[in-house]
Amino acid sequence: MFMSISLLVILIGFSLCIGRIHLSLITVGKCLLSSINIIHYHNSLAHEIIFSLRMPRIIAAIIIGAALSLAGTSYQAILQNPLVSPDFLGVSNGAALGAALAIILNLNIWCTQLLAFTIGLLAVLIALVIKKSLKSSKLITLVLSGMIISSFMQACLGLVKYLADPENQLPNIVYWQLGSLEKISWNNLKIYLPIIIIAVTIIFILRWRMNVLSLPDQQTTTIGINRTLETLIIIILATILTACSICLSGPIGWIGLIIPHISRLIIGNNNQKLIPFSIILGSCFLLFIDTIARSISVGEIPLSILTGFIGAPLFIWILIKNRRQL
């Protein structure tokens, strides 16, 4: 755990220095110290780059990486399925549909995020209603309901893209779907950061109960745990984390799938240790990816492209390593 926290601190320093305009570590340190009145140092360009451009992105990368990895870890623990990712209930396609609708209606960034958040949660709510209407207590019913809603939202998204202006609107929809932190600002963070922190805190407190929820129904009843209620609470919290993350950055693939797997290889299956580690590892991963995305070319590379190039080989390696258990 100490090494992962140390890695995160190193990546933060690296990300503050690296970009299209390179800043030395000394300059960054002086700007940070001057901001809290420890020393007097004036460099308006460096100050603007650090506090208006890079710092919001760094914080966003940390919280989104943490949120997606925690959501993936929670879903996989609750459903006892290592192949489940945070968008399995249709929240990603629902949010993408909301954002696409906002773009073709020429709404501003605030309305785009709000509509993405609303329709993303609506997709999950519909999946939960379908499961309840089927009167099935099996979690596989929820997974199938999520797949149905996700496919429907994908079809609606395809229709919206077909109707969008191919010159002005369609490129914006496609770019949003690929994920980026380019438009992150302090104002964005003020809205979603408190929600993410609250959801992360509640799941963190409940993490030991996830171990209990993996036991058979009879044992959880004996212990006095309401399996259905607590499972629903964790699923809702994980969904909120996913929806908030997508609103800030657009869909970013692979983080919620591979980070829990890598964390289990290092820490094990005990959720009390697994969840804190996956939070930090997810933050490190997305911060590293975002730093690369904005540094290696003149134009910014969408995050899902890089996470796909890195995530797919990593997942193949994980499958090979665990082939005896498959």
Short mmCIF file of C-alpha atoms in Angstrom, two decimals:
data_model
loop_
_atom_site.label_atom_id
_atom_site.label_comp_id
_atom_site.label_asym_id
_atom_site.label_seq_id
_atom_site.Cartn_x
_atom_site.Cartn_y
_atom_site.Cartn_z
CA MET A 1 0.00 0.00 0.00
CA PHE A 2 2.82 2.41 0.86
CA MET A 3 4.47 1.76 -2.51
CA SER A 4 1.24 2.44 -4.39
CA ILE A 5 0.72 5.73 -2.55
CA SER A 6 4.34 6.67 -3.25
CA LEU A 7 3.81 5.86 -6.94
CA LEU A 8 0.75 8.12 -7.00
CA VAL A 9 2.72 11.01 -5.48
CA ILE A 10 5.51 10.53 -8.04
CA LEU A 11 2.99 10.48 -10.89
CA ILE A 12 1.39 13.70 -9.63
CA GLY A 13 4.77 15.42 -9.69
CA PHE A 14 5.53 13.96 -13.11
CA SER A 15 2.16 15.10 -14.47
CA LEU A 16 2.62 18.64 -13.15
CA CYS A 17 5.94 18.91 -15.01
CA ILE A 18 5.18 17.13 -18.27
CA GLY A 19 3.10 18.57 -21.08
CA ARG A 20 3.32 20.57 -24.27
CA ILE A 21 5.05 23.21 -22.16
CA HIS A 22 7.65 21.56 -19.93
CA LEU A 23 8.06 22.87 -16.38
CA SER A 24 10.97 21.93 -14.17
CA LEU A 25 10.30 20.27 -10.84
CA ILE A 26 11.89 23.27 -9.10
CA THR A 27 9.49 25.67 -10.85
CA VAL A 28 6.52 23.50 -9.92
CA GLY A 29 7.68 23.31 -6.31
CA LYS A 30 8.13 27.08 -6.09
CA CYS A 31 4.66 27.70 -7.53
CA LEU A 32 3.08 25.26 -5.09
CA LEU A 33 4.88 26.79 -2.11
CA SER A 34 4.05 30.33 -3.19
CA SER A 35 0.37 29.41 -3.47
CA ILE A 36 0.28 28.70 0.28
CA ASN A 37 2.43 31.74 1.09
CA ILE A 38 5.49 29.81 2.27
CA ILE A 39 7.76 31.57 -0.22
CA HIS A 40 7.40 34.50 -2.59
CA TYR A 41 7.68 33.47 -6.25
CA HIS A 42 6.04 35.09 -9.27
CA ASN A 43 5.73 33.26 -12.58
CA SER A 44 2.32 33.98 -14.08
CA LEU A 45 2.66 31.54 -17.00
CA ALA A 46 3.75 28.62 -14.81
CA HIS A 47 1.06 29.47 -12.25
CA GLU A 48 -1.63 29.51 -14.95
CA ILE A 49 -0.46 26.19 -16.42
CA ILE A 50 -0.29 24.44 -13.05
CA PHE A 51 -3.44 25.70 -11.33
CA SER A 52 -5.80 26.34 -14.24
CA LEU A 53 -4.84 23.55 -16.65
CA ARG A 54 -2.92 20.69 -15.08
CA MET A 55 -4.14 20.59 -11.49
CA PRO A 56 -7.85 20.17 -12.38
CA ARG A 57 -6.95 17.38 -14.82
CA ILE A 58 -4.76 15.64 -12.28
CA ILE A 59 -7.49 15.71 -9.65
CA ALA A 60 -10.05 14.55 -12.22
CA ALA A 61 -7.81 11.69 -13.36
CA ILE A 62 -7.29 10.60 -9.75
CA ILE A 63 -10.97 10.62 -8.78
CA ILE A 64 -12.23 9.13 -12.06
CA GLY A 65 -9.61 6.37 -12.02
CA ALA A 66 -10.48 5.64 -8.39
CA ALA A 67 -14.23 5.72 -9.06
CA LEU A 68 -14.14 3.40 -12.08
CA SER A 69 -11.79 0.89 -10.48
CA LEU A 70 -13.85 0.89 -7.27
CA ALA A 71 -17.07 0.45 -9.24
CA GLY A 72 -15.57 -2.48 -11.13
CA THR A 73 -14.23 -4.08 -7.96
CA SER A 74 -17.60 -3.68 -6.24
CA TYR A 75 -19.59 -5.14 -9.13
CA GLN A 76 -17.24 -8.10 -9.47
CA ALA A 77 -17.34 -8.78 -5.73
CA ILE A 78 -21.12 -8.51 -5.43
CA LEU A 79 -21.94 -10.48 -8.58
CA GLN A 80 -19.01 -12.88 -8.05
CA ASN A 81 -18.18 -12.50 -11.73
CA PRO A 82 -14.66 -11.32 -12.68
CA LEU A 83 -15.77 -10.33 -16.19
CA VAL A 84 -18.23 -7.66 -15.07
CA SER A 85 -17.27 -4.04 -15.80
CA PRO A 86 -18.86 -0.80 -14.51
CA ASP A 87 -21.01 -0.31 -17.61
CA PHE A 88 -22.73 -3.71 -17.51
CA LEU A 89 -26.09 -2.19 -16.47
CA GLY A 90 -26.17 0.16 -19.45
CA VAL A 91 -24.99 3.30 -17.69
CA SER A 92 -22.26 4.02 -20.28
CA ASN A 93 -24.53 3.73 -23.30
CA GLY A 94 -27.26 5.63 -21.46
CA ALA A 95 -24.88 8.47 -20.61
CA ALA A 96 -23.54 8.48 -24.18
CA LEU A 97 -27.11 8.78 -25.47
CA GLY A 98 -27.77 11.70 -23.12
CA ALA A 99 -24.61 13.49 -24.21
CA ALA A 100 -25.38 12.88 -27.89
CA LEU A 101 -28.88 14.32 -27.47
CA ALA A 102 -27.43 17.39 -25.76
CA ILE A 103 -24.91 17.86 -28.57
CA ILE A 104 -27.48 17.72 -31.39
CA LEU A 105 -29.69 20.12 -29.39
CA ASN A 106 -26.69 22.48 -29.11
CA LEU A 107 -26.84 22.55 -25.31
CA ASN A 108 -23.90 23.81 -23.25
CA ILE A 109 -21.41 21.62 -21.37
CA TRP A 110 -23.41 21.78 -18.12
CA CYS A 111 -26.59 20.54 -19.78
CA THR A 112 -24.61 17.88 -21.64
CA GLN A 113 -23.21 16.50 -18.39
CA LEU A 114 -26.59 16.70 -16.63
CA LEU A 115 -28.41 14.91 -19.45
CA ALA A 116 -25.69 12.26 -19.63
CA PHE A 117 -25.92 11.69 -15.86
CA THR A 118 -29.74 11.54 -15.90
CA ILE A 119 -30.14 9.11 -18.79
CA GLY A 120 -27.24 6.99 -17.53
CA LEU A 121 -29.00 6.51 -14.18
CA LEU A 122 -32.34 6.07 -15.95
CA ALA A 123 -30.91 3.14 -17.92
CA VAL A 124 -29.87 1.42 -14.70
CA LEU A 125 -33.23 2.17 -13.08
CA ILE A 126 -35.03 0.52 -16.00
CA ALA A 127 -32.78 -2.54 -15.68
CA LEU A 128 -33.62 -2.77 -11.97
CA VAL A 129 -37.35 -2.41 -12.71
CA ILE A 130 -37.16 -5.22 -15.28
CA LYS A 131 -35.45 -7.48 -12.75
CA LYS A 132 -38.08 -6.69 -10.13
CA SER A 133 -40.95 -7.26 -12.56
CA LEU A 134 -39.55 -10.71 -13.34
CA LYS A 135 -39.66 -11.48 -9.59
CA SER A 136 -36.30 -13.20 -9.72
CA SER A 137 -33.76 -13.05 -6.91
CA LYS A 138 -30.92 -14.30 -9.12
CA LEU A 139 -28.27 -11.72 -9.97
CA ILE A 140 -27.91 -13.17 -13.47
CA THR A 141 -31.36 -11.69 -14.16
CA LEU A 142 -29.98 -8.25 -13.37
CA VAL A 143 -27.02 -8.83 -15.68
CA LEU A 144 -29.32 -9.88 -18.53
CA SER A 145 -31.60 -6.90 -17.89
CA GLY A 146 -28.57 -4.62 -18.07
CA MET A 147 -27.49 -6.18 -21.36
CA ILE A 148 -30.96 -5.60 -22.83
CA ILE A 149 -31.08 -1.95 -21.78
CA SER A 150 -27.50 -1.38 -22.89
CA SER A 151 -28.30 -2.74 -26.36
CA PHE A 152 -31.43 -0.58 -26.56
CA MET A 153 -29.51 2.54 -25.55
CA GLN A 154 -26.84 1.67 -28.12
CA ALA A 155 -29.52 1.46 -30.81
CA CYS A 156 -30.93 4.85 -29.76
CA LEU A 157 -27.43 6.30 -29.81
CA GLY A 158 -26.94 4.96 -33.34
CA LEU A 159 -30.14 6.70 -34.43
CA VAL A 160 -29.04 10.01 -32.88
CA LYS A 161 -25.65 9.76 -34.61
CA TYR A 162 -27.42 9.04 -37.90
CA LEU A 163 -29.54 12.18 -37.49
CA ALA A 164 -26.66 14.38 -36.33
CA ASP A 165 -25.00 16.97 -38.56
CA PRO A 166 -22.02 15.05 -40.04
CA GLU A 167 -19.82 18.15 -40.15
CA ASN A 168 -20.37 19.81 -36.77
CA GLN A 169 -22.25 17.51 -34.40
CA LEU A 170 -21.20 13.96 -35.28
CA PRO A 171 -17.44 14.53 -34.68
CA ASN A 172 -18.25 15.97 -31.23
CA ILE A 173 -20.38 12.93 -30.36
CA VAL A 174 -17.68 10.50 -31.50
CA TYR A 175 -14.95 12.40 -29.64
CA TRP A 176 -17.02 12.46 -26.44
CA GLN A 177 -17.53 8.69 -26.68
CA LEU A 178 -13.76 8.14 -26.78
CA GLY A 179 -13.19 9.85 -23.42
CA SER A 180 -11.08 12.88 -22.61
CA LEU A 181 -10.21 15.18 -19.71
CA GLU A 182 -9.51 18.10 -22.04
CA LYS A 183 -12.54 20.15 -20.92
CA ILE A 184 -12.15 19.53 -17.20
CA SER A 185 -12.35 22.67 -15.06
CA TRP A 186 -12.63 23.52 -11.38
CA ASN A 187 -16.35 24.21 -11.92
CA ASN A 188 -16.90 20.64 -13.21
CA LEU A 189 -15.12 19.21 -10.21
CA LYS A 190 -17.15 21.25 -7.73
CA ILE A 191 -20.32 19.51 -8.89
CA TYR A 192 -19.24 15.87 -9.13
CA LEU A 193 -16.32 15.61 -6.70
CA PRO A 194 -18.54 15.70 -3.54
CA ILE A 195 -20.84 13.02 -4.98
CA ILE A 196 -17.92 10.75 -5.84
CA ILE A 197 -16.28 11.26 -2.43
CA ILE A 198 -19.53 10.39 -0.60
CA ALA A 199 -20.10 7.24 -2.69
CA VAL A 200 -16.47 6.12 -2.31
CA THR A 201 -16.62 6.68 1.45
CA ILE A 202 -19.79 4.63 1.89
CA ILE A 203 -18.45 1.71 -0.17
CA PHE A 204 -15.15 1.94 1.72
CA ILE A 205 -17.04 1.61 5.01
CA LEU A 206 -19.08 -1.33 3.68
CA ARG A 207 -16.11 -3.14 2.13
CA TRP A 208 -15.91 -5.83 4.85
CA ARG A 209 -19.57 -6.66 4.26
CA MET A 210 -18.77 -7.53 0.64
CA ASN A 211 -16.78 -10.48 1.96
CA VAL A 212 -19.87 -11.62 3.85
CA LEU A 213 -22.11 -11.14 0.81
CA SER A 214 -20.01 -13.68 -1.07
CA LEU A 215 -21.17 -16.36 1.39
CA PRO A 216 -24.25 -18.55 0.75
CA ASP A 217 -27.68 -17.02 1.52
CA GLN A 218 -28.22 -19.15 4.62
CA GLN A 219 -25.01 -17.94 6.26
CA THR A 220 -25.67 -14.26 5.52
CA THR A 221 -29.16 -14.60 6.99
CA THR A 222 -27.70 -16.20 10.13
CA ILE A 223 -25.26 -13.31 10.52
CA GLY A 224 -28.16 -10.87 10.21
CA ILE A 225 -27.33 -9.26 6.87
CA ASN A 226 -30.05 -8.37 4.39
CA ARG A 227 -28.36 -9.59 1.22
CA THR A 228 -30.86 -8.09 -1.22
CA LEU A 229 -30.83 -4.63 0.36
CA GLU A 230 -27.07 -4.37 0.80
CA THR A 231 -26.39 -5.71 -2.69
CA LEU A 232 -28.76 -3.11 -4.11
CA ILE A 233 -27.10 -0.31 -2.10
CA ILE A 234 -23.63 -1.22 -3.36
CA ILE A 235 -24.85 -1.56 -6.96
CA ILE A 236 -26.51 1.87 -6.80
CA LEU A 237 -23.40 3.48 -5.30
CA ALA A 238 -21.14 1.86 -7.92
CA THR A 239 -23.52 3.03 -10.64
CA ILE A 240 -23.43 6.61 -9.30
CA LEU A 241 -19.62 6.48 -9.37
CA THR A 242 -19.69 5.29 -12.96
CA ALA A 243 -22.25 7.89 -14.05
CA CYS A 244 -20.34 10.77 -12.43
CA SER A 245 -17.10 9.61 -14.03
CA ILE A 246 -18.67 9.38 -17.47
CA CYS A 247 -20.18 12.86 -17.10
CA LEU A 248 -16.75 14.32 -16.39
CA SER A 249 -14.71 12.49 -19.01
CA GLY A 250 -16.95 10.48 -21.29
CA PRO A 251 -16.71 6.67 -21.32
CA ILE A 252 -13.23 5.32 -20.56
CA GLY A 253 -12.90 1.60 -21.12
CA TRP A 254 -10.90 -1.14 -19.41
CA ILE A 255 -10.15 0.61 -16.09
CA GLY A 256 -13.07 -0.95 -14.23
CA LEU A 257 -12.24 -4.37 -15.69
CA ILE A 258 -8.47 -4.80 -15.52
CA ILE A 259 -7.58 -2.79 -12.40
CA PRO A 260 -9.61 -5.09 -10.08
CA HIS A 261 -7.89 -8.11 -11.67
CA ILE A 262 -4.40 -6.67 -11.26
CA SER A 263 -5.24 -5.68 -7.68
CA ARG A 264 -6.36 -9.23 -6.86
CA LEU A 265 -3.13 -10.65 -8.26
CA ILE A 266 -1.17 -8.38 -5.89
CA ILE A 267 -3.41 -8.14 -2.80
CA GLY A 268 -5.75 -11.13 -2.93
CA ASN A 269 -9.54 -11.41 -2.69
CA ASN A 270 -10.06 -9.84 0.73
CA ASN A 271 -12.16 -6.76 -0.05
CA GLN A 272 -10.98 -4.95 3.07
CA LYS A 273 -7.51 -4.72 1.50
CA LEU A 274 -8.50 -5.05 -2.14
CA ILE A 275 -10.75 -2.00 -2.32
CA PRO A 276 -8.25 0.58 -0.95
CA PHE A 277 -5.52 -0.81 -3.19
CA SER A 278 -7.71 -0.82 -6.31
CA ILE A 279 -8.69 2.80 -5.63
CA ILE A 280 -5.06 3.92 -5.57
CA LEU A 281 -4.03 1.73 -8.51
CA GLY A 282 -6.92 3.02 -10.62
CA SER A 283 -5.90 6.59 -9.84
CA CYS A 284 -2.29 5.87 -10.82
CA PHE A 285 -3.32 4.17 -14.05
CA LEU A 286 -5.61 6.92 -15.35
CA LEU A 287 -3.24 9.69 -14.26
CA PHE A 288 -0.43 8.01 -16.19
CA ILE A 289 -2.65 7.51 -19.26
CA ASP A 290 -3.89 11.11 -19.24
CA THR A 291 -0.35 12.48 -18.92
CA ILE A 292 0.66 10.45 -21.98
CA ALA A 293 -2.48 11.48 -23.89
CA ARG A 294 -1.75 15.20 -23.59
CA SER A 295 2.03 14.98 -23.98
CA ILE A 296 3.08 12.69 -26.81
CA SER A 297 1.46 14.52 -29.72
CA VAL A 298 0.36 17.98 -30.82
CA GLY A 299 -3.28 16.91 -30.69
CA GLU A 300 -4.72 15.22 -27.63
CA ILE A 301 -5.25 11.46 -27.91
CA PRO A 302 -8.63 10.21 -26.59
CA LEU A 303 -8.21 8.20 -23.41
CA SER A 304 -10.15 5.10 -24.48
CA ILE A 305 -7.72 4.57 -27.35
CA LEU A 306 -4.75 4.40 -24.97
CA THR A 307 -6.57 2.37 -22.31
CA GLY A 308 -7.56 -0.09 -25.03
CA PHE A 309 -4.00 -0.46 -26.34
CA ILE A 310 -2.71 -1.05 -22.81
CA GLY A 311 -5.72 -2.80 -21.29
CA ALA A 312 -6.25 -5.50 -23.91
CA PRO A 313 -2.70 -6.97 -23.71
CA LEU A 314 -2.81 -6.74 -19.91
CA PHE A 315 -6.10 -8.63 -19.79
CA ILE A 316 -4.75 -11.32 -22.11
CA TRP A 317 -1.74 -11.67 -19.78
CA ILE A 318 -4.09 -11.97 -16.78
CA LEU A 319 -6.13 -14.67 -18.54
CA ILE A 320 -2.97 -16.62 -19.41
CA LYS A 321 -1.73 -16.32 -15.84
CA ASN A 322 -5.05 -17.60 -14.48
CA ARG A 323 -5.73 -20.16 -17.24
CA ARG A 324 -5.87 -23.05 -14.77
CA GLN A 325 -8.81 -21.40 -13.00
CA LEU A 326 -10.78 -20.84 -16.23
#
